[in-house]
Amino acid sequence: QSQEVSQAHIDYHVALQALQEHGTRMVCTGKMHTDRICRFDYLCYCSEAEEFVFFHSNSSVMLPNLGSRRFQPALLDLSSVEDHNTQYFNFLELPAAALKFMPKPVFVPDVTLILNRFNPDNLMHVFHDDLIPAFYTMMQYSDLDDEARLVFMEGWGEGPHFDLYRLLSSKQPLLKEQLKNFGKLMCFTKSYVGLSKMTTWYQYGFVQPQGPKANMLVSGNEIRQFARVLMDKMNITRVEEMEKDGGSSEDEKGKKDEYIVLFSRSTTRLILNEAELIMVLAQEFQMRVVTVSLEEQSFPSTVQVISGASMLISMHGAQLITSLFLPRGAVVVELFPFAVNPEQYTPYKTLATLPGMDLHYVSWRNTKEENTITHPDKPWDQGGITHLEKEEQERILASKDVPRHLCCRNPEWLFRIYQDTLVDIPSFLEVLKEGMKTKPNVRRSKPASTVHPGRVREPQCQTSVQTTNEAKLTVSWQIPWNLKYLKVRELKYEVWIQEQGENTYMPYILPQQNYTFSENIKPFTTYLVWVRCIFNKNLLGPFADVLMCRT
Ligand code: UDP
């Protein structure tokens, strides 16, 4: 591998002199280790010590300069999983003068992104923790372009999905293991360390039971942008585009090409009556049913199939992350084994229901114990329980609902989630029909606009006193500046009126740009008035500056 990182476009002596004179320079974003990404000039890595090294000189920079708080607990998270104690990044310090006594450094000329993959064996983790965060971290820093070098420091081998990581840039990613090949001391000319957490939507239950992240910052739009770029890189032609290019009307072509995809797992967590399920689905929906599986075909071919599907059906599991490639308006049907509550395991539901993702999500749960096949004799990590005390085994076998638990080794959870399931057809169809009733047809109705109103302009109030206990308050304003460029289905304004010194306010929704309030308006009183614009019922604009209105 070492010849791949070419030394050609660097003048070695210039680089070495720069390192000796200037040392390492670090400037980071983020106030906390959990939201920090750092950019370095001349960050070095010592493969013997397996440590990154910061060289101090008169002109080195370290911002934030945390002193020993840098170890409480770390400078930053190397993976997108928040504050996980196996994923911390830090560096050792040395004076630049020590370079004289050290092995000659090898310089890496590429702009490098250094990160940890969290669990590269599992497709959900690959996308959610690594690919999407890396994609958007690279978009955040413009020199992390298609020529950027990725370095994975978690210490694992390539793993089964390495081809997906290769799509992030034109250069081969490096594994920690391979860094040795570059010599005892390597120095990254320019590097970024850490991953953006902006796109992650799920927490895996390390400190509290798993669930959607408390403060989600991503919408379906960003997920779909990512999906589109990845599909282009996999040379997948998208169905939506083919329809447009073909020029045939959606009604003509749309209907007869619709199909259902059944995602099949072939080693664990099986659907035992797949063939029957396929037959029933084909009959019920009058559509083709196609099966895909990670074991039996290439990932790009799976994505190609899913990207044109009307419905994706799968047992709960990492393969369901592929629903991010479904077209808008498609249905995701997630099946859960006996005693597993769908409400408590929602990485795919959360994805499907992100605003703007425009997928319809339905879950089905096996409630018939006679339809489940358990595997008590398997190893613990595939749900075996024979290593447990007899009493504990009996308790687990008698339980009909896995209680809330933390990640990752809860034996009752593993026992239940690795069951195979005979899907009960009547209850499955019932759930499907019930779920489809509320299905919005996104293909026909245009995706909802997400343009928010600007502030209303020139808000004003006029007051008059009628009698000793009657007064009037007229509030008026101009339309937000961006409205004149928009077609808005429904335009409303909201006015809040608060008597000064009171802690409650009266809200009013109005269709017009002025209104005279007389109810509850007292003479010789000061009112605080806020006005904002609302598009299409739920797109709220900002309030204009508060008005002080004295009657
Ligand atoms: N996997 C698969 N077929 C199987 C079992 C697993 O394709 O029969 C894949 C699965 O999608 C995931 C990885 O193997 O990418 C690990 O599966 P595991 O059951 O450990 O994780 P889970 O699917 O529960 O996240």
Short mmCIF file of N, CA, C and O and ligand atoms in Angstrom, two decimals, residues 119 121-125 160-161 263-270 293-295 316-320 348 381 413 417-418, ligand 1:
data_model
loop_
_atom_site.label_atom_id
_atom_site.label_comp_id
_atom_site.label_asym_id
_atom_site.label_seq_id
_atom_site.Cartn_x
_atom_site.Cartn_y
_atom_site.Cartn_z
N ASN A 119 -19.35 0.03 13.88
CA ASN A 119 -19.57 -1.41 13.76
C ASN A 119 -19.69 -1.78 12.28
O ASN A 119 -20.80 -1.95 11.76
N ASP A 121 -19.43 -4.31 10.58
CA ASP A 121 -20.03 -5.58 10.17
C ASP A 121 -21.53 -5.48 9.96
O ASP A 121 -22.15 -6.38 9.41
N ASN A 122 -22.12 -4.41 10.45
CA ASN A 122 -23.58 -4.32 10.49
C ASN A 122 -24.04 -3.16 9.61
O ASN A 122 -23.64 -2.01 9.80
N LEU A 123 -24.88 -3.48 8.65
CA LEU A 123 -25.24 -2.52 7.61
C LEU A 123 -25.92 -1.26 8.14
O LEU A 123 -25.67 -0.16 7.65
N MET A 124 -26.76 -1.43 9.16
CA MET A 124 -27.38 -0.24 9.78
C MET A 124 -26.30 0.68 10.34
O MET A 124 -26.30 1.89 10.11
N HIS A 125 -25.38 0.10 11.08
CA HIS A 125 -24.30 0.89 11.66
C HIS A 125 -23.43 1.53 10.58
O HIS A 125 -22.99 2.66 10.71
N PRO A 160 -17.36 -6.58 5.72
CA PRO A 160 -18.11 -7.01 4.53
C PRO A 160 -18.61 -5.87 3.65
O PRO A 160 -19.04 -6.11 2.53
N HIS A 161 -18.57 -4.64 4.15
CA HIS A 161 -19.17 -3.54 3.37
C HIS A 161 -18.14 -2.50 2.96
O HIS A 161 -18.46 -1.33 2.76
N PHE A 263 -37.43 -8.45 1.81
CA PHE A 263 -36.01 -8.58 2.16
C PHE A 263 -35.85 -9.83 3.00
O PHE A 263 -36.41 -9.94 4.08
N SER A 264 -35.08 -10.76 2.49
CA SER A 264 -34.99 -12.05 3.15
C SER A 264 -33.67 -12.17 3.89
O SER A 264 -32.62 -11.78 3.38
N ARG A 265 -33.71 -12.64 5.14
CA ARG A 265 -32.48 -12.99 5.86
C ARG A 265 -32.33 -14.49 5.75
O ARG A 265 -33.29 -15.21 5.91
N SER A 266 -31.12 -14.97 5.49
CA SER A 266 -31.02 -16.42 5.27
C SER A 266 -30.33 -17.18 6.39
O SER A 266 -30.31 -18.39 6.36
N THR A 267 -29.78 -16.49 7.39
CA THR A 267 -29.16 -17.27 8.46
C THR A 267 -29.87 -17.13 9.81
O THR A 267 -30.07 -18.13 10.50
N THR A 268 -30.22 -15.93 10.19
CA THR A 268 -30.91 -15.78 11.49
C THR A 268 -32.18 -14.96 11.32
O THR A 268 -32.36 -14.26 10.33
N ARG A 269 -33.05 -15.02 12.35
CA ARG A 269 -34.29 -14.22 12.39
C ARG A 269 -35.11 -14.43 11.12
O ARG A 269 -35.51 -13.47 10.46
N LEU A 270 -35.38 -15.70 10.82
CA LEU A 270 -36.00 -16.04 9.54
C LEU A 270 -37.50 -15.80 9.52
O LEU A 270 -38.16 -15.87 10.57
N SER A 293 -31.67 -10.30 -0.88
CA SER A 293 -30.97 -10.70 0.34
C SER A 293 -29.52 -10.28 0.24
O SER A 293 -28.94 -10.24 -0.85
N LEU A 294 -28.95 -9.89 1.38
CA LEU A 294 -27.56 -9.44 1.39
C LEU A 294 -26.62 -10.59 1.06
O LEU A 294 -25.53 -10.39 0.54
N GLU A 295 -27.06 -11.82 1.38
CA GLU A 295 -26.20 -12.96 1.18
C GLU A 295 -26.14 -13.40 -0.28
O GLU A 295 -25.17 -13.99 -0.72
N HIS A 316 -37.35 -7.18 11.29
CA HIS A 316 -36.49 -6.19 11.95
C HIS A 316 -35.03 -6.61 11.78
O HIS A 316 -34.69 -7.77 11.99
N GLY A 317 -34.19 -5.70 11.40
CA GLY A 317 -32.77 -6.02 11.24
C GLY A 317 -32.08 -5.00 10.37
O GLY A 317 -32.74 -4.20 9.67
N ALA A 318 -30.75 -5.06 10.40
CA ALA A 318 -29.93 -4.01 9.79
C ALA A 318 -30.21 -3.81 8.30
O ALA A 318 -30.04 -2.71 7.78
N GLN A 319 -30.65 -4.88 7.62
CA GLN A 319 -30.90 -4.75 6.18
C GLN A 319 -31.98 -3.70 5.90
O GLN A 319 -32.06 -3.18 4.79
N LEU A 320 -32.80 -3.37 6.91
CA LEU A 320 -33.87 -2.39 6.69
C LEU A 320 -33.36 -0.96 6.49
O LEU A 320 -34.11 -0.08 6.07
N TYR A 348 -35.63 2.09 12.25
CA TYR A 348 -36.15 2.16 10.87
C TYR A 348 -37.44 2.94 10.80
O TYR A 348 -37.71 3.63 9.82
N ASP A 381 -24.52 -14.80 21.74
CA ASP A 381 -24.69 -13.62 20.89
C ASP A 381 -25.67 -13.87 19.75
O ASP A 381 -25.99 -12.96 18.99
N TRP A 413 -33.45 -10.16 25.53
CA TRP A 413 -33.59 -9.46 24.25
C TRP A 413 -32.99 -10.28 23.12
O TRP A 413 -33.65 -10.50 22.10
N ILE A 417 -35.03 -11.65 19.95
CA ILE A 417 -34.84 -11.03 18.65
C ILE A 417 -34.26 -12.03 17.64
O ILE A 417 -34.42 -11.85 16.44
N TYR A 418 -33.66 -13.10 18.13
CA TYR A 418 -33.14 -14.10 17.18
C TYR A 418 -34.09 -15.28 16.95
O TYR A 418 -33.69 -16.31 16.43
N1 UDP B 1 -27.62 -10.43 8.15
C1 UDP B 1 -28.16 -10.89 6.98
N2 UDP B 1 -28.82 -12.09 6.96
C2 UDP B 1 -28.98 -12.82 8.07
C3 UDP B 1 -28.45 -12.34 9.28
C4 UDP B 1 -27.79 -11.14 9.27
O1 UDP B 1 -28.02 -10.26 5.93
O2 UDP B 1 -29.59 -13.88 7.99
C5 UDP B 1 -26.88 -9.17 8.17
C6 UDP B 1 -27.66 -8.05 8.83
O3 UDP B 1 -28.47 -7.33 7.91
C7 UDP B 1 -26.55 -7.17 9.38
C8 UDP B 1 -25.49 -8.17 9.77
O4 UDP B 1 -25.74 -9.32 8.97
O5 UDP B 1 -26.02 -6.30 8.41
C9 UDP B 1 -25.49 -8.50 11.24
O6 UDP B 1 -26.74 -9.05 11.61
P1 UDP B 1 -27.24 -9.05 13.11
O7 UDP B 1 -28.39 -9.99 13.23
O8 UDP B 1 -26.08 -9.22 14.00
O9 UDP B 1 -27.71 -7.53 13.34
P2 UDP B 1 -29.14 -6.83 13.17
O10 UDP B 1 -29.66 -7.20 11.82
O11 UDP B 1 -30.01 -7.32 14.27
O12 UDP B 1 -28.83 -5.36 13.28
#
